[in-house]
């Protein structure tokens, strides 16, 4: 059995991946915690009437809670626009051997045992080859093949490596 999907990478899909990648690691979680704590301290300091003392805390909160996601969105857009690979749709075929990637005349195979982990976000299923290299499969692009793709992943990867929350 094989399952085929076509993916046209967009800024939205890349942003979802980059947010997941950032906020699923210790440094991203720590940054969000620092932002929330700074916001809370800023509010409590402001309530106490110390507006000038609250400002640095609000600046830290803005940096971690607003600036980081906004710059991540810009980086996602740049990555999609500048990467030649994302200018044309990619065809993926999930089969017994692994995941075949095709674009025009080019073809590459990622064997199932090469994948380090599989995860899902709100918008995508992600297969990591390494900590820094992944293949993104937007759920919108999978359409009615979503369940078949997830079944292929569950069938061919060890359960400990698969963190896909649910099948629609």
XYZ file of N, CA, C and O in Angstrom:
672
model
N 0.845 -1.186 0.000
C 0.000 0.000 0.000
C 0.889 1.246 0.000
O 1.921 1.287 0.645
N 0.477 2.238 -0.740
C 1.185 3.518 -0.680
C 0.151 4.643 -0.637
O -0.986 4.482 -1.073
N 0.584 5.754 -0.076
C -0.278 6.929 0.051
C 0.487 8.104 -0.551
O 1.655 8.321 -0.229
N -0.180 8.857 -1.426
C 0.468 10.009 -2.051
C -0.243 11.296 -1.649
O -1.475 11.336 -1.586
N 0.575 12.323 -1.381
C 0.037 13.660 -1.129
C 0.928 14.669 -1.837
O 2.088 14.390 -2.135
N 0.360 15.824 -2.107
C 1.114 16.915 -2.716
C 1.112 18.096 -1.754
O 0.065 18.439 -1.195
N 2.283 18.694 -1.558
C 2.417 19.802 -0.626
C 2.987 21.017 -1.337
O 4.041 20.938 -1.953
N 2.267 22.108 -1.243
C 2.793 23.406 -1.667
C 3.053 24.165 -0.376
O 2.130 24.578 0.323
N 4.333 24.294 -0.018
C 4.696 24.934 1.246
C 4.295 26.407 1.217
O 4.510 27.101 0.228
N 3.699 26.837 2.321
C 3.297 28.241 2.456
C 3.873 28.807 3.746
O 4.333 28.059 4.620
N 3.791 30.112 3.860
C 4.248 30.794 5.081
C 3.494 30.276 6.303
O 4.072 30.064 7.365
N 2.196 30.039 6.146
C 1.360 29.567 7.259
C 1.859 28.219 7.788
O 2.001 28.027 8.996
N 2.146 27.292 6.887
C 2.621 25.972 7.309
C 4.011 26.065 7.938
O 4.292 25.403 8.941
N 4.873 26.873 7.342
C 6.230 27.017 7.874
C 6.200 27.685 9.249
O 6.933 27.293 10.155
N 5.326 28.682 9.424
C 5.209 29.370 10.709
C 4.733 28.397 11.788
O 5.268 28.371 12.895
N 3.754 27.575 11.472
C 3.268 26.569 12.416
C 4.406 25.645 12.840
O 4.597 25.366 14.026
N 5.188 25.188 11.864
C 6.328 24.324 12.165
C 7.348 25.049 13.043
O 7.815 24.502 14.042
N 7.692 26.293 12.692
C 8.711 27.029 13.435
C 8.262 27.331 14.867
O 9.060 27.264 15.799
N 6.970 27.645 15.040
C 6.455 27.854 16.402
C 6.550 26.567 17.211
O 6.991 26.573 18.358
N 6.122 25.467 16.608
C 6.214 24.185 17.315
C 7.668 23.894 17.674
O 7.977 23.528 18.813
N 8.542 24.046 16.689
C 9.953 23.731 16.905
C 10.551 24.597 18.017
O 11.308 24.109 18.849
N 10.182 25.858 18.044
C 10.707 26.771 19.066
C 10.135 26.459 20.443
O 10.876 26.314 21.414
N 8.819 26.350 20.536
C 8.172 26.238 21.841
C 8.017 24.808 22.351
O 7.400 24.584 23.387
N 8.603 23.854 21.652
C 8.610 22.487 22.182
C 9.981 22.140 22.762
O 10.201 21.021 23.203
N 10.886 23.098 22.760
C 12.219 22.902 23.328
C 12.380 23.783 24.562
O 11.702 24.796 24.716
N 13.320 23.408 25.402
C 13.521 24.080 26.678
C 13.697 25.591 26.526
O 13.074 26.362 27.258
N 14.525 26.032 25.594
C 14.800 27.469 25.461
C 13.538 28.251 25.093
O 13.315 29.350 25.599
N 12.704 27.701 24.226
C 11.463 28.379 23.850
C 10.473 28.435 25.000
O 9.824 29.458 25.227
N 10.358 27.337 25.719
C 9.465 27.291 26.882
C 9.953 28.265 27.946
O 9.161 29.024 28.517
N 11.259 28.268 28.188
C 11.840 29.187 29.169
C 11.580 30.642 28.778
O 11.209 31.458 29.625
N 11.730 30.973 27.502
C 11.459 32.327 27.024
C 10.014 32.738 27.274
O 9.741 33.867 27.702
N 9.081 31.832 27.002
C 7.667 32.130 27.238
C 7.396 32.326 28.728
O 6.654 33.238 29.118
N 8.004 31.501 29.558
C 7.831 31.632 31.017
C 8.390 32.968 31.500
O 7.748 33.677 32.289
N 9.589 33.329 31.017
C 10.191 34.609 31.391
C 9.267 35.763 30.974
O 9.047 36.701 31.739
N 8.687 35.665 29.774
C 7.769 36.700 29.296
C 6.541 36.836 30.180
O 6.131 37.944 30.533
N 5.945 35.718 30.546
C 4.747 35.741 31.397
C 5.084 36.278 32.790
O 4.332 37.085 33.359
N 6.204 35.833 33.348
C 6.611 36.325 34.668
C 6.877 37.829 34.620
O 6.439 38.576 35.507
N 7.587 38.277 33.583
C 7.868 39.710 33.443
C 6.572 40.507 33.313
O 6.427 41.581 33.920
N 5.603 39.987 32.567
C 4.316 40.660 32.426
C 3.611 40.741 33.778
O 3.109 41.805 34.165
N 3.586 39.641 34.501
C 2.953 39.625 35.831
C 3.625 40.586 36.801
O 2.945 41.337 37.520
N 4.950 40.583 36.815
C 5.677 41.515 37.690
C 5.438 42.965 37.279
O 5.299 43.838 38.142
N 5.390 43.190 35.978
C 5.120 44.544 35.486
C 3.757 45.041 35.922
O 3.610 46.177 36.377
N 2.749 44.182 35.807
C 1.384 44.558 36.213
C 1.334 44.818 37.713
O 0.783 45.833 38.161
N 1.930 43.911 38.503
C 1.874 44.113 39.957
C 2.659 45.359 40.382
O 2.237 46.084 41.281
N 3.767 45.637 39.711
C 4.552 46.838 40.020
C 3.764 48.091 39.629
O 3.770 49.092 40.355
N 3.068 48.029 38.513
C 2.252 49.166 38.060
C 1.100 49.412 39.033
O 0.795 50.562 39.371
N 0.480 48.357 39.511
C -0.622 48.475 40.476
C -0.135 49.136 41.764
O -0.864 49.905 42.392
N 1.114 48.846 42.132
C 1.697 49.458 43.329
C 2.070 50.923 43.116
O 2.550 51.588 44.030
N 1.866 51.406 41.886
C 2.134 52.812 41.603
C 3.553 53.102 41.142
O 3.964 54.260 41.078
N 4.303 52.101 40.810
C 5.692 52.268 40.372
C 5.791 52.115 38.850
O 6.393 51.178 38.337
N 5.218 53.059 38.115
C 5.168 52.969 36.654
C 6.561 52.891 36.030
O 6.792 52.101 35.102
N 7.506 53.681 36.510
C 8.845 53.663 35.916
C 9.567 52.339 36.180
O 10.350 51.875 35.354
N 9.297 51.709 37.302
C 9.901 50.407 37.605
C 9.235 49.289 36.801
O 9.855 48.257 36.527
N 7.976 49.494 36.410
C 7.251 48.475 35.653
C 7.671 48.434 34.184
O 7.595 47.380 33.544
N 8.128 49.564 33.652
C 8.439 49.645 32.222
C 9.470 48.619 31.752
O 9.245 47.968 30.723
N 10.608 48.435 32.443
C 11.563 47.421 31.971
C 10.951 46.011 31.938
O 11.254 45.217 31.052
N 10.068 45.737 32.906
C 9.424 44.420 32.929
C 8.483 44.253 31.739
O 8.417 43.191 31.128
N 7.756 45.332 31.394
C 6.879 45.282 30.220
C 7.696 45.124 28.935
O 7.282 44.418 28.016
N 8.849 45.754 28.876
C 9.704 45.615 27.699
C 10.185 44.174 27.530
O 10.199 43.645 26.421
N 10.567 43.541 28.635
C 10.990 42.140 28.584
C 9.814 41.263 28.132
O 9.975 40.375 27.290
N 8.626 41.537 28.670
C 7.436 40.762 28.289
C 7.147 40.923 26.800
O 6.870 39.936 26.101
N 7.220 42.151 26.297
C 6.975 42.397 24.870
C 7.999 41.652 24.025
O 7.655 41.031 23.010
N 9.244 41.700 24.437
C 10.306 41.020 23.696
C 10.018 39.523 23.567
O 10.058 38.957 22.472
N 9.700 38.876 24.680
C 9.508 37.426 24.662
C 8.137 36.989 24.139
O 8.025 35.931 23.530
N 7.094 37.778 24.385
C 5.742 37.341 24.038
C 5.220 37.896 22.711
O 4.280 37.339 22.148
N 5.824 38.969 22.214
C 5.347 39.560 20.961
C 6.442 39.580 19.890
O 6.230 39.104 18.778
N 7.606 40.107 20.232
C 8.664 40.252 19.229
C 9.125 38.885 18.704
O 9.270 38.715 17.488
N 9.342 37.920 19.570
C 9.795 36.597 19.119
C 8.823 35.951 18.126
O 9.249 35.514 17.058
N 7.517 35.883 18.419
C 6.603 35.300 17.427
C 6.538 36.099 16.118
O 6.433 35.515 15.039
N 6.618 37.427 16.210
C 6.567 38.250 14.993
C 7.809 38.008 14.135
O 7.709 37.850 12.911
N 8.975 37.959 14.750
C 10.188 37.702 13.965
C 10.196 36.273 13.418
O 10.696 36.035 12.320
N 9.608 35.345 14.152
C 9.494 33.976 13.650
C 8.607 33.946 12.413
O 8.905 33.245 11.444
N 7.540 34.717 12.417
C 6.650 34.791 11.247
C 7.396 35.354 10.041
O 7.268 34.839 8.922
N 8.206 36.377 10.255
C 8.996 36.961 9.161
C 10.005 35.947 8.631
O 10.198 35.826 7.423
N 10.652 35.201 9.537
C 11.619 34.187 9.109
C 10.934 33.080 8.316
O 11.494 32.565 7.346
N 9.727 32.708 8.717
C 8.978 31.677 7.991
C 8.691 32.147 6.568
O 8.877 31.388 5.605
N 8.262 33.376 6.442
C 7.965 33.930 5.115
C 9.220 33.959 4.252
O 9.198 33.542 3.086
N 10.333 34.418 4.830
C 11.592 34.481 4.083
C 12.057 33.092 3.663
O 12.526 32.899 2.543
N 11.930 32.135 4.553
C 12.388 30.782 4.240
C 11.602 30.195 3.071
O 12.174 29.571 2.184
N 10.288 30.414 3.057
C 9.469 29.880 1.970
C 9.777 30.619 0.667
O 9.892 30.002 -0.391
N 9.928 31.942 0.749
C 10.196 32.730 -0.456
C 11.572 32.451 -1.044
O 11.739 32.429 -2.255
N 12.578 32.248 -0.190
C 13.959 32.127 -0.669
C 14.383 30.696 -0.989
O 15.374 30.490 -1.666
N 13.659 29.717 -0.480
C 14.033 28.328 -0.726
C 13.497 27.879 -2.079
O 12.287 27.846 -2.299
N 14.412 27.528 -2.955
C 14.025 27.073 -4.294
C 13.119 25.844 -4.224
O 12.194 25.691 -5.018
N 13.372 24.992 -3.221
C 12.602 23.763 -3.056
C 11.108 24.040 -2.851
O 10.263 23.252 -3.259
N 10.777 25.163 -2.218
C 9.378 25.449 -1.895
C 8.643 26.226 -2.982
O 7.484 26.576 -2.818
N 9.291 26.494 -4.097
C 8.650 27.281 -5.146
C 7.674 26.454 -5.978
O 6.775 26.998 -6.596
N 7.864 25.156 -5.994
C 6.966 24.252 -6.716
C 6.460 23.206 -5.736
O 7.143 22.877 -4.770
N 5.285 22.645 -6.005
C 4.754 21.612 -5.099
C 5.684 20.399 -5.022
O 6.368 20.057 -5.985
N 5.684 19.778 -3.862
C 6.434 18.541 -3.622
C 5.435 17.395 -3.540
O 4.374 17.535 -2.924
N 5.765 16.282 -4.155
C 4.917 15.095 -4.052
C 5.582 14.120 -3.094
O 6.777 13.836 -3.213
N 4.800 13.630 -2.141
C 5.303 12.658 -1.173
C 4.533 11.362 -1.347
O 3.304 11.373 -1.482
N 5.267 10.266 -1.337
C 4.638 8.949 -1.379
C 5.120 8.155 -0.175
O 6.312 7.921 0.005
N 4.185 7.768 0.673
C 4.461 6.935 1.837
C 4.280 5.485 1.389
O 3.201 5.120 0.916
N 5.349 4.681 1.528
C 5.233 3.277 1.148
C 5.971 2.411 2.162
O 6.419 2.908 3.195
N 6.104 1.145 1.877
C 6.720 0.203 2.826
C 8.187 0.549 3.105
O 8.705 0.268 4.181
N 8.859 1.140 2.139
C 10.282 1.468 2.272
C 10.503 2.728 3.107
O 11.442 2.822 3.886
N 9.631 3.717 2.923
C 9.793 4.995 3.610
C 8.946 6.058 2.954
O 7.841 5.788 2.489
N 9.508 7.273 2.887
C 8.800 8.392 2.274
C 9.618 8.850 1.071
O 10.770 9.257 1.201
N 9.003 8.764 -0.101
C 9.639 9.198 -1.340
C 9.210 10.641 -1.588
O 8.025 10.966 -1.516
N 10.196 11.501 -1.862
C 9.931 12.912 -2.148
C 10.248 13.137 -3.618
O 11.351 12.798 -4.075
N 9.292 13.711 -4.342
C 9.512 13.991 -5.765
C 9.181 15.459 -6.054
O 8.213 16.005 -5.530
N 10.015 16.019 -6.925
C 9.747 17.364 -7.435
C 10.354 17.419 -8.827
O 11.581 17.361 -8.972
N 9.497 17.505 -9.815
C 9.990 17.465 -11.193
C 10.699 16.150 -11.444
O 10.165 15.079 -11.202
N 11.941 16.229 -11.913
C 12.733 15.034 -12.215
C 13.484 14.503 -10.993
O 14.066 13.432 -11.042
N 13.516 15.275 -9.919
C 14.271 14.889 -8.731
C 13.456 13.951 -7.839
O 12.250 14.105 -7.712
N 14.154 12.998 -7.216
C 13.503 12.056 -6.315
C 14.484 11.668 -5.210
O 15.662 11.453 -5.473
N 13.996 11.593 -3.991
C 14.803 11.159 -2.848
C 13.938 10.267 -1.970
O 12.725 10.441 -1.890
N 14.591 9.318 -1.291
C 13.876 8.406 -0.399
C 14.426 8.574 1.010
O 15.631 8.557 1.230
N 13.520 8.765 1.957
C 13.867 8.751 3.382
C 13.301 7.452 3.934
O 12.079 7.276 3.980
N 14.183 6.543 4.316
C 13.732 5.252 4.851
C 13.130 5.457 6.243
O 13.520 6.354 6.969
N 12.183 4.598 6.584
C 11.489 4.734 7.870
C 12.459 4.768 9.042
O 12.282 5.541 9.973
N 13.500 3.943 8.986
C 14.432 3.897 10.114
C 15.277 5.170 10.251
O 15.914 5.383 11.280
N 15.278 6.011 9.226
C 16.025 7.282 9.285
C 15.301 8.353 10.106
O 15.910 9.329 10.517
N 14.008 8.175 10.329
C 13.244 9.195 11.045
C 13.453 9.070 12.547
O 13.315 8.001 13.123
N 13.784 10.204 13.162
C 14.033 10.242 14.605
C 12.733 10.300 15.395
O 12.623 9.708 16.465
N 11.751 11.044 14.870
C 10.450 11.112 15.554
C 9.394 11.677 14.624
O 9.701 12.307 13.614
N 8.151 11.436 14.993
C 6.993 11.958 14.269
C 6.107 12.668 15.279
O 5.827 12.126 16.351
N 5.691 13.890 14.945
C 4.829 14.659 15.837
C 3.714 15.302 15.018
O 3.788 15.387 13.792
N 2.694 15.762 15.723
C 1.647 16.523 15.042
C 1.468 17.851 15.760
O 1.661 17.957 16.970
N 1.135 18.847 14.967
C 0.772 20.155 15.496
C -0.683 20.362 15.121
O -1.305 19.486 14.520
N -1.191 21.531 15.399
C -2.569 21.818 15.023
C -2.751 21.764 13.505
O -3.775 21.336 13.020
N -1.708 22.148 12.761
C -1.841 22.253 11.311
C -1.059 21.222 10.509
O -1.260 21.104 9.311
N -0.132 20.480 11.137
C 0.759 19.609 10.363
C 1.134 18.332 11.098
O 1.020 18.239 12.307
N 1.635 17.400 10.306
C 2.347 16.237 10.817
C 3.796 16.466 10.407
O 4.070 16.853 9.273
N 4.720 16.247 11.331
C 6.135 16.527 11.076
C 6.935 15.261 11.323
O 6.809 14.632 12.375
N 7.749 14.897 10.339
C 8.677 13.779 10.494
C 10.076 14.365 10.597
O 10.563 14.993 9.657
N 10.708 14.182 11.750
C 12.068 14.673 11.964
C 13.067 13.616 11.519
O 12.979 12.463 11.943
N 14.023 14.032 10.693
C 15.134 13.170 10.315
C 16.244 13.382 11.345
O 16.839 12.432 11.845
N 16.504 14.641 11.666
C 17.423 15.015 12.744
C 16.717 16.090 13.558
O 15.617 16.525 13.199
N 17.357 16.562 14.603
C 16.763 17.621 15.426
C 16.506 18.885 14.606
O 15.600 19.651 14.879
N 17.334 19.114 13.573
C 17.230 20.342 12.781
C 16.680 20.123 11.373
O 16.496 21.074 10.636
N 16.423 18.895 10.991
C 15.922 18.616 9.637
C 14.621 17.825 9.732
O 14.580 16.768 10.356
N 13.595 18.380 9.094
C 12.279 17.746 9.188
C 11.526 17.877 7.870
O 11.833 18.737 7.045
N 10.539 17.018 7.713
C 9.624 17.115 6.583
C 8.262 17.481 7.156
O 7.778 16.838 8.092
N 7.651 18.508 6.586
C 6.378 19.034 7.089
C 5.265 18.592 6.142
O 5.343 18.822 4.926
N 4.231 17.987 6.716
C 3.072 17.551 5.943
C 1.841 18.280 6.467
O 1.237 17.845 7.457
N 1.460 19.396 5.843
C 0.285 20.134 6.309
C -0.985 19.274 6.202
O -1.205 18.587 5.205
N -1.778 19.303 7.253
C -3.010 18.514 7.268
C -3.946 18.920 6.136
O -4.611 18.064 5.557
N -3.984 20.209 5.805
C -4.834 20.665 4.700
C -4.453 19.982 3.389
O -5.319 19.684 2.567
N -3.161 19.761 3.185
C -2.688 19.121 1.952
C -2.998 17.626 1.933
O -3.110 17.025 0.863
N -3.118 17.027 3.118
C -3.400 15.599 3.197
C -4.864 15.298 2.903
O -5.175 14.221 2.408
N -5.738 16.229 3.239
C -7.161 16.017 3.000
C -7.635 14.704 3.570
O -7.364 14.366 4.724
N -8.318 13.902 2.732
C -8.859 12.624 3.206
C -7.793 11.534 3.324
O -8.097 10.409 3.714
N -6.540 11.836 3.010
C -5.450 10.879 3.169
C -4.818 10.953 4.565
O -3.918 10.172 4.876
N -5.271 11.889 5.398
C -4.675 12.086 6.722
C -4.605 10.787 7.523
O -3.543 10.408 8.022
N -5.717 10.096 7.644
C -5.743 8.857 8.424
C -4.780 7.824 7.861
O -4.084 7.140 8.612
N -4.716 7.712 6.529
C -3.811 6.743 5.901
C -2.349 7.099 6.161
O -1.529 6.210 6.400
N -2.025 8.388 6.107
C -0.650 8.820 6.390
C -0.283 8.477 7.825
O 0.778 7.897 8.094
N -1.166 8.804 8.758
C -0.889 8.534 10.177
C -0.766 7.028 10.421
O 0.116 6.582 11.167
N -1.599 6.230 9.768
C -1.498 4.774 9.913
C -0.155 4.268 9.392
O 0.463 3.397 10.006
N 0.311 4.827 8.258
C 1.619 4.419 7.708
C 2.732 4.745 8.707
O 3.631 3.937 8.924
N 2.664 5.918 9.299
C 3.684 6.326 10.273
C 3.648 5.401 11.478
O 4.685 4.886 11.911
N 2.462 5.158 12.017
C 2.336 4.262 13.183
C 2.789 2.841 12.856
O 3.362 2.165 13.704
N 2.539 2.389 11.647
C 2.913 1.037 11.243
C 4.420 0.865 11.108
O 4.963 -0.175 11.463
N 5.103 1.902 10.612
C 6.512 1.753 10.254
C 7.511 2.393 11.216
O 8.716 2.240 11.035
N 7.026 3.084 12.212
C 7.940 3.695 13.187
C 7.656 3.126 14.569
O 6.500 2.831 14.898
N 8.693 2.995 15.400
C 8.472 2.509 16.771
C 7.545 3.451 17.541
O 7.668 4.680 17.404
N 6.626 2.919 18.341
C 5.675 3.756 19.076
C 6.333 4.868 19.909
O 5.782 5.960 20.021
N 7.506 4.603 20.453
C 8.183 5.611 21.284
C 8.596 6.847 20.477
O 8.788 7.920 21.041
N 8.705 6.700 19.175
C 9.116 7.821 18.325
C 7.925 8.602 17.754
O 8.112 9.624 17.107
N 6.716 8.103 17.960
C 5.536 8.716 17.346
C 4.724 9.468 18.405
O 4.228 8.873 19.362
N 4.608 10.769 18.211
C 3.837 11.638 19.124
C 2.742 12.346 18.319
O 2.694 13.551 18.236
N 1.906 11.537 17.697
C 0.790 12.085 16.936
C -0.448 11.865 17.780
O -0.807 10.724 18.073
N -1.065 12.952 18.177
C -2.114 12.947 19.199
C -3.356 12.164 18.830
O -3.878 11.427 19.627
N -3.856 12.358 17.636
C -5.130 11.699 17.291
C -5.274 11.552 15.793
O -4.616 12.201 15.017
N -6.171 10.657 15.446
C -6.525 10.463 14.043
C -7.916 11.058 13.877
O -8.829 10.740 14.631
N -8.070 11.913 12.887
C -9.386 12.564 12.639
C -10.394 11.560 12.183
O -10.178 10.715 11.414
